[in-house]
mmCIF file of C-alpha atoms and ligand atoms in Angstrom:
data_model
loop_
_atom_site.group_PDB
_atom_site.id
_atom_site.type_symbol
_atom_site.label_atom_id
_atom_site.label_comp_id
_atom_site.label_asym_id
_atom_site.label_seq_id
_atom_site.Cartn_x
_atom_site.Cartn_y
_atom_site.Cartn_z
ATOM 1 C CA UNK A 152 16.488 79.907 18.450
ATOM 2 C CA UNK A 153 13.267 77.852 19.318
ATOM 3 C CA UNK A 154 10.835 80.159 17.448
ATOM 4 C CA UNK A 155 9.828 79.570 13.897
ATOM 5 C CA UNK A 156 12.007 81.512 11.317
ATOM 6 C CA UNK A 157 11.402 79.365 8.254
ATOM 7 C CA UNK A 158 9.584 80.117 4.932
ATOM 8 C CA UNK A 159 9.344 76.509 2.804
ATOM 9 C CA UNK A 160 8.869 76.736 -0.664
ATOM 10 C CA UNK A 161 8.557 73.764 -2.548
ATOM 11 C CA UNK A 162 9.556 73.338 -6.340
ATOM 12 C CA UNK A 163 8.644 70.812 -8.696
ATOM 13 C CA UNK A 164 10.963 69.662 -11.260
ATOM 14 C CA UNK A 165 11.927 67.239 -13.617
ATOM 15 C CA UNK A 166 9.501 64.188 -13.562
ATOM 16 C CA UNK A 167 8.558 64.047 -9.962
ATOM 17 C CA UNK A 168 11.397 65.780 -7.555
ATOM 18 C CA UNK A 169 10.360 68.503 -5.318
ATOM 19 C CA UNK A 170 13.309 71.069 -4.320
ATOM 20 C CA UNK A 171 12.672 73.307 -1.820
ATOM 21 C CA UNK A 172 13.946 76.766 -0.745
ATOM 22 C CA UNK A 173 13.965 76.885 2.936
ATOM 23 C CA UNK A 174 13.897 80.895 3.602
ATOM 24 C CA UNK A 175 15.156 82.245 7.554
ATOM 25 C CA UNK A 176 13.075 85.269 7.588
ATOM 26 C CA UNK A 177 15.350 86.666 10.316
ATOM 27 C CA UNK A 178 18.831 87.060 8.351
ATOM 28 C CA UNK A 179 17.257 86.848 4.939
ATOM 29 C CA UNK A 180 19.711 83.378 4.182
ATOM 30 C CA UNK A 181 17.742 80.706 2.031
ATOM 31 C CA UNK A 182 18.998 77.605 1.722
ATOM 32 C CA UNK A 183 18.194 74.941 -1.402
ATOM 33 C CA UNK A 184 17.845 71.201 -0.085
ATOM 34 C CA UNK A 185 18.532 68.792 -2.857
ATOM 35 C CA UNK A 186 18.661 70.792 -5.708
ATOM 36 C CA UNK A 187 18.199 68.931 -9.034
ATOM 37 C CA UNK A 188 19.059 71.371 -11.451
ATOM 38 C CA UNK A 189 19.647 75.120 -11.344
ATOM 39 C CA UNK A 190 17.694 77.377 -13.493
ATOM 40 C CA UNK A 191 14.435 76.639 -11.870
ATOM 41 C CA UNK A 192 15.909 77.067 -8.114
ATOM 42 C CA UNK A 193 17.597 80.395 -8.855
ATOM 43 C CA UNK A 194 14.398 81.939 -10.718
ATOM 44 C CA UNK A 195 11.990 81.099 -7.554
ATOM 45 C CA UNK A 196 14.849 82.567 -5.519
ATOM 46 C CA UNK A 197 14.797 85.679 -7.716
ATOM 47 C CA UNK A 198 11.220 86.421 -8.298
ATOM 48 C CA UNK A 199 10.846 85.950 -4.505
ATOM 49 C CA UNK A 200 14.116 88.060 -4.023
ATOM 50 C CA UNK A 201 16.039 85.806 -1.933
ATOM 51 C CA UNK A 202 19.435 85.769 -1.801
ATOM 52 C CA UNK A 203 20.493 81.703 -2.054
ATOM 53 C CA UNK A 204 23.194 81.270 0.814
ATOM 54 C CA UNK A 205 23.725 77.229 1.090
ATOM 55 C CA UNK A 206 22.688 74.313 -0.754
ATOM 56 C CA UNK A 207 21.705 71.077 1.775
ATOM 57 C CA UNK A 208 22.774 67.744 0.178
ATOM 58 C CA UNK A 209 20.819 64.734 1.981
ATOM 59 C CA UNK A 210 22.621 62.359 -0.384
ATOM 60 C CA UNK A 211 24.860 62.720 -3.851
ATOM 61 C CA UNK A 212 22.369 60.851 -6.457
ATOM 62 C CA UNK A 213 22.237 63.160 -9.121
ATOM 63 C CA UNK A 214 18.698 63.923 -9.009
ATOM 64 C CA UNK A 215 19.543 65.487 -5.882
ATOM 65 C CA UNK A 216 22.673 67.537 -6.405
ATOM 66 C CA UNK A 217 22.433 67.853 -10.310
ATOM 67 C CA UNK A 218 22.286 72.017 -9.736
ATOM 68 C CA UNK A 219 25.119 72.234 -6.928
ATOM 69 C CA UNK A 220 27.700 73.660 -9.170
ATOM 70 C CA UNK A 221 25.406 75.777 -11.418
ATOM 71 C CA UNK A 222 24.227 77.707 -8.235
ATOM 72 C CA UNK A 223 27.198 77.686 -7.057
ATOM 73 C CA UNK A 224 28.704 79.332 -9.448
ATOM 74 C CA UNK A 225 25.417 81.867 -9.275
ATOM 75 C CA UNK A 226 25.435 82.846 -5.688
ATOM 76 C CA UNK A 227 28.721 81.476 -4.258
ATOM 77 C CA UNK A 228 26.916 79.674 -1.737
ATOM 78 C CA UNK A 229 27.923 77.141 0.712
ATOM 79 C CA UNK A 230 27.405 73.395 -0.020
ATOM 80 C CA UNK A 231 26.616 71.203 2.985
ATOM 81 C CA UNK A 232 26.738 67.548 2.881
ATOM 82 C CA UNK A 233 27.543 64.669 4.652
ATOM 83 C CA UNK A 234 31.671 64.290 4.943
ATOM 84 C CA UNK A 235 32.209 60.677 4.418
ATOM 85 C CA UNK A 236 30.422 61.006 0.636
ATOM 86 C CA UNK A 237 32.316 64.582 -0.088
ATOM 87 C CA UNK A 238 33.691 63.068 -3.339
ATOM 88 C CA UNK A 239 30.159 62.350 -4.555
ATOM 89 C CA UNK A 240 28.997 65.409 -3.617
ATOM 90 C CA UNK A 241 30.183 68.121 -5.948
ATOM 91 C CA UNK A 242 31.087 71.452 -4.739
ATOM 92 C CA UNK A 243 30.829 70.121 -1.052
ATOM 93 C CA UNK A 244 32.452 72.888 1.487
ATOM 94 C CA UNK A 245 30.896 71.852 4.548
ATOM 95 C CA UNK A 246 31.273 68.133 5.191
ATOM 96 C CA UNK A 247 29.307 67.352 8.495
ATOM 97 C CA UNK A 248 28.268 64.025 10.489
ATOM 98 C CA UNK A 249 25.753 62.791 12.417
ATOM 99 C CA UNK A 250 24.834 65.229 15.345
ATOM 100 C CA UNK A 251 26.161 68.111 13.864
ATOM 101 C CA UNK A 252 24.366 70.922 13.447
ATOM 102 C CA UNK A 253 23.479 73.307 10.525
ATOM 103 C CA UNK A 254 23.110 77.114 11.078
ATOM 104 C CA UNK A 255 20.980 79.060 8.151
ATOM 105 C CA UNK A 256 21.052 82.284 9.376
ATOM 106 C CA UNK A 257 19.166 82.205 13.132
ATOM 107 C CA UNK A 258 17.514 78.419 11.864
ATOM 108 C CA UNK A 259 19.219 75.604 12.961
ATOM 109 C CA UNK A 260 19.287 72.044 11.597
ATOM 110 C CA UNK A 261 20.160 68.674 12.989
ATOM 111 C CA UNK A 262 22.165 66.729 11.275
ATOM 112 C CA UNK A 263 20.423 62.975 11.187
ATOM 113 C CA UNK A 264 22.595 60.111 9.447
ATOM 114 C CA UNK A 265 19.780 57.857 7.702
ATOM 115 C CA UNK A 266 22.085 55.176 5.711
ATOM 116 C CA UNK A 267 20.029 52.642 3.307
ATOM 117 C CA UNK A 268 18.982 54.557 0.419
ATOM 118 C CA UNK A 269 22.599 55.550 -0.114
ATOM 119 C CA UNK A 270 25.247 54.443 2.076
ATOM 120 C CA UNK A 271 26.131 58.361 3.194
ATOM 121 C CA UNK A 272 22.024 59.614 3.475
ATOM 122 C CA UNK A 273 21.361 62.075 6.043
ATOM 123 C CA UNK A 274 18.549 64.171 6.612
ATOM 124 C CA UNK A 275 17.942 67.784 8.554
ATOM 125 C CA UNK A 276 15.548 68.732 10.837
ATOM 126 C CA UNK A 277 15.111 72.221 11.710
ATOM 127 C CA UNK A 278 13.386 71.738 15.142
ATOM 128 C CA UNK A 279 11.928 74.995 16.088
ATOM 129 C CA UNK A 280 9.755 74.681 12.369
ATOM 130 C CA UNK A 281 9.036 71.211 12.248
ATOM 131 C CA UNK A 282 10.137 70.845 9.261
ATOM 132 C CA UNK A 283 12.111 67.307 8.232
ATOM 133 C CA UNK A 284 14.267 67.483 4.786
ATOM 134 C CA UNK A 285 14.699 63.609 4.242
ATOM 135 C CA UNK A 286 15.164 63.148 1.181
ATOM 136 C CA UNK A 287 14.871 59.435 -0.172
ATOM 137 C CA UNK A 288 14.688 58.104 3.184
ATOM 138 C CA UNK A 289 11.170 58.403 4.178
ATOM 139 C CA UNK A 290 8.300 59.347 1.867
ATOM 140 C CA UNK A 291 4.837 59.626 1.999
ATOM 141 C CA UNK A 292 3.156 56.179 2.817
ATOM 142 C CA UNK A 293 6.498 54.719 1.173
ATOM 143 C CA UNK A 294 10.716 54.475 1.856
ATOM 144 C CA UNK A 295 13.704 55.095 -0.544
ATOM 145 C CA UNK A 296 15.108 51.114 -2.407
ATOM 146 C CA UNK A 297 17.871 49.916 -0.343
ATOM 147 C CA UNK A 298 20.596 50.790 -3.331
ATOM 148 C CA UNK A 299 23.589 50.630 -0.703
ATOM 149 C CA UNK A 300 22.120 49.554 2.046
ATOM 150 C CA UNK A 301 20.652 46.447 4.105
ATOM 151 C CA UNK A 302 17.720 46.440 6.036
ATOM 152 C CA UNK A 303 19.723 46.284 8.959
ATOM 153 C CA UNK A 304 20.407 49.559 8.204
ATOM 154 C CA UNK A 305 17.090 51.409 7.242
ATOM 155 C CA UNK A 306 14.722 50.109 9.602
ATOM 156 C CA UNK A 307 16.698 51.837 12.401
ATOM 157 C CA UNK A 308 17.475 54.881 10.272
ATOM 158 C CA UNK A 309 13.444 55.152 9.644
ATOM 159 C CA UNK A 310 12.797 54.625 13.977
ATOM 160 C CA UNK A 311 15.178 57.276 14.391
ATOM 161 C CA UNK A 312 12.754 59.579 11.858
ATOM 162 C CA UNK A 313 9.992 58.554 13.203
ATOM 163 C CA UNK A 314 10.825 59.232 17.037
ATOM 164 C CA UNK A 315 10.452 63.021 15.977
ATOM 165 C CA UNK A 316 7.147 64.435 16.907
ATOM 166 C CA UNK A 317 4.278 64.123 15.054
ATOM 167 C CA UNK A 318 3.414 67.749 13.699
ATOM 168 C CA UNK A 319 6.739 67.502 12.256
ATOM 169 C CA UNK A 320 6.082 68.200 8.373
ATOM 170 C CA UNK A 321 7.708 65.609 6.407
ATOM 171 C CA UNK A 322 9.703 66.985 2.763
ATOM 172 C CA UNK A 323 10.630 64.455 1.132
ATOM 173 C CA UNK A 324 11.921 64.855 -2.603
ATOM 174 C CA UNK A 325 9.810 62.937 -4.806
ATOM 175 C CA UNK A 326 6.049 62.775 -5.375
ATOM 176 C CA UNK A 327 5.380 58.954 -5.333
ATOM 177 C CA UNK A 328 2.456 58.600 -3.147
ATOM 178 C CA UNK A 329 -0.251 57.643 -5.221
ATOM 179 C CA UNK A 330 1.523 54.360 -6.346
ATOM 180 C CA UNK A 331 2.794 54.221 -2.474
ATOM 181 C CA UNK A 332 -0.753 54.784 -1.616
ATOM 182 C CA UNK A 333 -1.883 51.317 -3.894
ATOM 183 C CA UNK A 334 1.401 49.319 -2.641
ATOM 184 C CA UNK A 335 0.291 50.595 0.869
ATOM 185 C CA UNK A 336 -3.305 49.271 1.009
ATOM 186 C CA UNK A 337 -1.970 45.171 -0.308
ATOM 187 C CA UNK A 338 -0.252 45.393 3.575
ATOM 188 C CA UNK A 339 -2.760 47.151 5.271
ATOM 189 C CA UNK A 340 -6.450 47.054 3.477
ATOM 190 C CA UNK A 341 -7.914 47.425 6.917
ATOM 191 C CA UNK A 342 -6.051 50.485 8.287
ATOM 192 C CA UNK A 343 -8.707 52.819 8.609
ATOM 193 C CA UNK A 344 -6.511 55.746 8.881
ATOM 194 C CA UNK A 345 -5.087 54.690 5.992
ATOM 195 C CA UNK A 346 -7.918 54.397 3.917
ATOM 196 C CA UNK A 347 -9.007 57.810 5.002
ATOM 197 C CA UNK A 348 -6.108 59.106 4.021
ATOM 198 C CA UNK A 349 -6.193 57.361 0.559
ATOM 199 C CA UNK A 350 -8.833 59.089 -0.385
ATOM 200 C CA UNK A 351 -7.045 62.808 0.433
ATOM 201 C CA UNK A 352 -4.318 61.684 -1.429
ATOM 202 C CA UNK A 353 -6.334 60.662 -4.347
ATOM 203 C CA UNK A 354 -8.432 63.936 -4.674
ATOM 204 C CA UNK A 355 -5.272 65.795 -4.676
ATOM 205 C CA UNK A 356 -3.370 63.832 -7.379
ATOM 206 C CA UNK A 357 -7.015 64.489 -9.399
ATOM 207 C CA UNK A 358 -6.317 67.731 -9.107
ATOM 208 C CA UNK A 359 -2.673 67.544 -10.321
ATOM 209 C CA UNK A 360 -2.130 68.892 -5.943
ATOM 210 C CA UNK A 361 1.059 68.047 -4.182
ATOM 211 C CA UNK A 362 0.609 65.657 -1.136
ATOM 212 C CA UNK A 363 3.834 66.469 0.296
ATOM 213 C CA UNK A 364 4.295 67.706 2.785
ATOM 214 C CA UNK A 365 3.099 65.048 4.428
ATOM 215 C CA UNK A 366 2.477 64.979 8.799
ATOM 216 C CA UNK A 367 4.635 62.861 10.172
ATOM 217 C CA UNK A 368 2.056 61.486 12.383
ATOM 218 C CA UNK A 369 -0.227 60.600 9.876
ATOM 219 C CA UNK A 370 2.880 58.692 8.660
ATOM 220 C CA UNK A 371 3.654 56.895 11.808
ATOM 221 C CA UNK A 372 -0.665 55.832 11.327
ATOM 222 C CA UNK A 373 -0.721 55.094 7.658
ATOM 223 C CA UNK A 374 3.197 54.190 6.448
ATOM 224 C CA UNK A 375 3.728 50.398 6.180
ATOM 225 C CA UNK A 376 7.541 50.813 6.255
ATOM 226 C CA UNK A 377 7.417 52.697 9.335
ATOM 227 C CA UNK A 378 5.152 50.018 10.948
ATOM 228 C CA UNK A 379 7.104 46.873 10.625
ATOM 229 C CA UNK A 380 6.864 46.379 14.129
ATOM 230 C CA UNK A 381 3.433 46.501 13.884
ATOM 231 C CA UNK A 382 1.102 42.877 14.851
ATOM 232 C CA UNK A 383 -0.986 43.863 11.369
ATOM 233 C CA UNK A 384 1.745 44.445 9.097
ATOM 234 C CA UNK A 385 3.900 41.079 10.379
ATOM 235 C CA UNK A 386 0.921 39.163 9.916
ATOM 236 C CA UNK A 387 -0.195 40.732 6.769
ATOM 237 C CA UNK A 388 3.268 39.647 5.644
ATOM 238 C CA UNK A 389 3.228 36.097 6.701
ATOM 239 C CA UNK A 390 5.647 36.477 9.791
ATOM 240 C CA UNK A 391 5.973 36.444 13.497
ATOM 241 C CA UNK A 392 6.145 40.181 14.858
ATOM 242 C CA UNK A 393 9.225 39.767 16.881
ATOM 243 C CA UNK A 394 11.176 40.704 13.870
ATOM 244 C CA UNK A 395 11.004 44.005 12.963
ATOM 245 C CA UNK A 396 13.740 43.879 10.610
ATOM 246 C CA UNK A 397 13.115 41.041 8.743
ATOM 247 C CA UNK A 398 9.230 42.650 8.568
ATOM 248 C CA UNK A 399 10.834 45.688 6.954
ATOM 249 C CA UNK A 400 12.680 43.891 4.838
ATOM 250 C CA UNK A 401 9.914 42.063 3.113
ATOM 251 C CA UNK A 402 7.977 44.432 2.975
ATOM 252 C CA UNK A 403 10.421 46.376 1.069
ATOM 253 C CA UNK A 404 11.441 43.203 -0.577
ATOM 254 C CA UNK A 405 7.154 43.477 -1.824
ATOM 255 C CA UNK A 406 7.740 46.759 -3.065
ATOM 256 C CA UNK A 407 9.940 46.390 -5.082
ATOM 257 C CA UNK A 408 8.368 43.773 -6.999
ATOM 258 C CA UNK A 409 4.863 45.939 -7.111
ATOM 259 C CA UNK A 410 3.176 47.163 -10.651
HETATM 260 ZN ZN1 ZN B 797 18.170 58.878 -4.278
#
């Protein structure tokens, strides 16, 4: 189907995870991506009287699939998640790869494997509602901490996010981007798009406002991690620009250092 079908509802929880129900209006199937814990997934579900029909892993840190077996046992719903991580992803009845695809009700997800967060991350992109579940990959003006991964790894895994087009609307599960939004501007102080965007992001956070989801085009213009192979962000870093990855990887490398 290559007509929107998709309700998104996004729920905060625990210090700063978003879950979301992702709702096909045509069948009436909802599925949960990355749910943390339970109780507050199935009472949206209820008071919105949708009937919970899969749960989308992107990757098994606990934060992420802390609710599979509580909902589980609630709805008897399918758990989806990539196969080669199945024993770290509990409940797990659908074990898919790269590729694959993902049918929730008449919406259809691509299957996208993302290693360098986690060394099983994948993320699902319903195409026909422009809607990216990514999980720790990508997030809004930041990237998940290489905990299994190299660099190698997640600077292609965040080209292969970012060749998807830019109205695509980017839910990721944590709400970081004010501190991402001060790490940002040390790389790129003279990013005008950037700065712009700062200040949206900090007039939301004011008012205790979700910036996610984010565009991914205003990603692509404003994300330092997804412009490594940008002349501004080498030389902002202190290296040639031929190198992507090594770029990316201090850059990261800065990150993870920053107060
Ligand atoms: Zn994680």
């Amino acid at each position: 189907m290559t007509t929107p079908t998709l309700d998104v509802v996004q729920i905060p929880v625990l210090e700063d995870n978003y879950v979301y129900l992702a709702h096909d209006r045509a069948s009436g199937q909802t599925a949960v991506i990355d749910p943390a814990v339970a109780d507050p997934v199935l009472a949206e579900a209820a008071r919105r009287g949708w009937r919970i029909s899969h749960i989308l892993n992107t990757h098994n840190h606990g934060d992420h699939v802390g609710g599979n077996k509580a909902i589980q046992e609630a709805t008897g719903c399918r758990i989806v998640g990539f196969g080669p991580d199945a024993e770290r992803i509990p409940g797990i009845t659908d074990r898919v790869q790269d590729g694959q695809r993902v049918s929730v009700g008449s919406a259809v997800a691509e299957v996208i494997f993302v290693p360098g967060h986690t060394r099983g991350h994948i993320a699902y992109w319903f195409a026909a509602d422009r809607a990216l579940f990514c999980g720790d990959t990508l997030f809004a003006l930041g990237c998940g901490r290489l905990f299994e991964g190299t660099p190698q790894q997640m600077w292609p895994s965040l080209q292969r996010l970012r060749s998807l087009p830019d109205e695509a609307r980017v839910y990721c599960a944590h709400e970081y981007t004010a501190s991402n939004l001060r790490f940002a501007l040390t790389v790129e102080q003279d990013n005008a798009a950037l700065r712009e965007r700062g200040e949206r992001v900090t007039a939301l956070r004011a008012r205790q406002q979700p910036t996610v989801p984010s565009l991914l085009g205003e990603e692509k213009a404003t994300n330092p991690f997804l412009r490594a192979d940008r002349p501004s962000v080498a030389a902002a870093v202190g290296l040639p620009p031929d190198d992507p990855v090594a770029v990316f990887a201090e850059v990261r490398r800065r990150k993870d250092v920053f107060r």
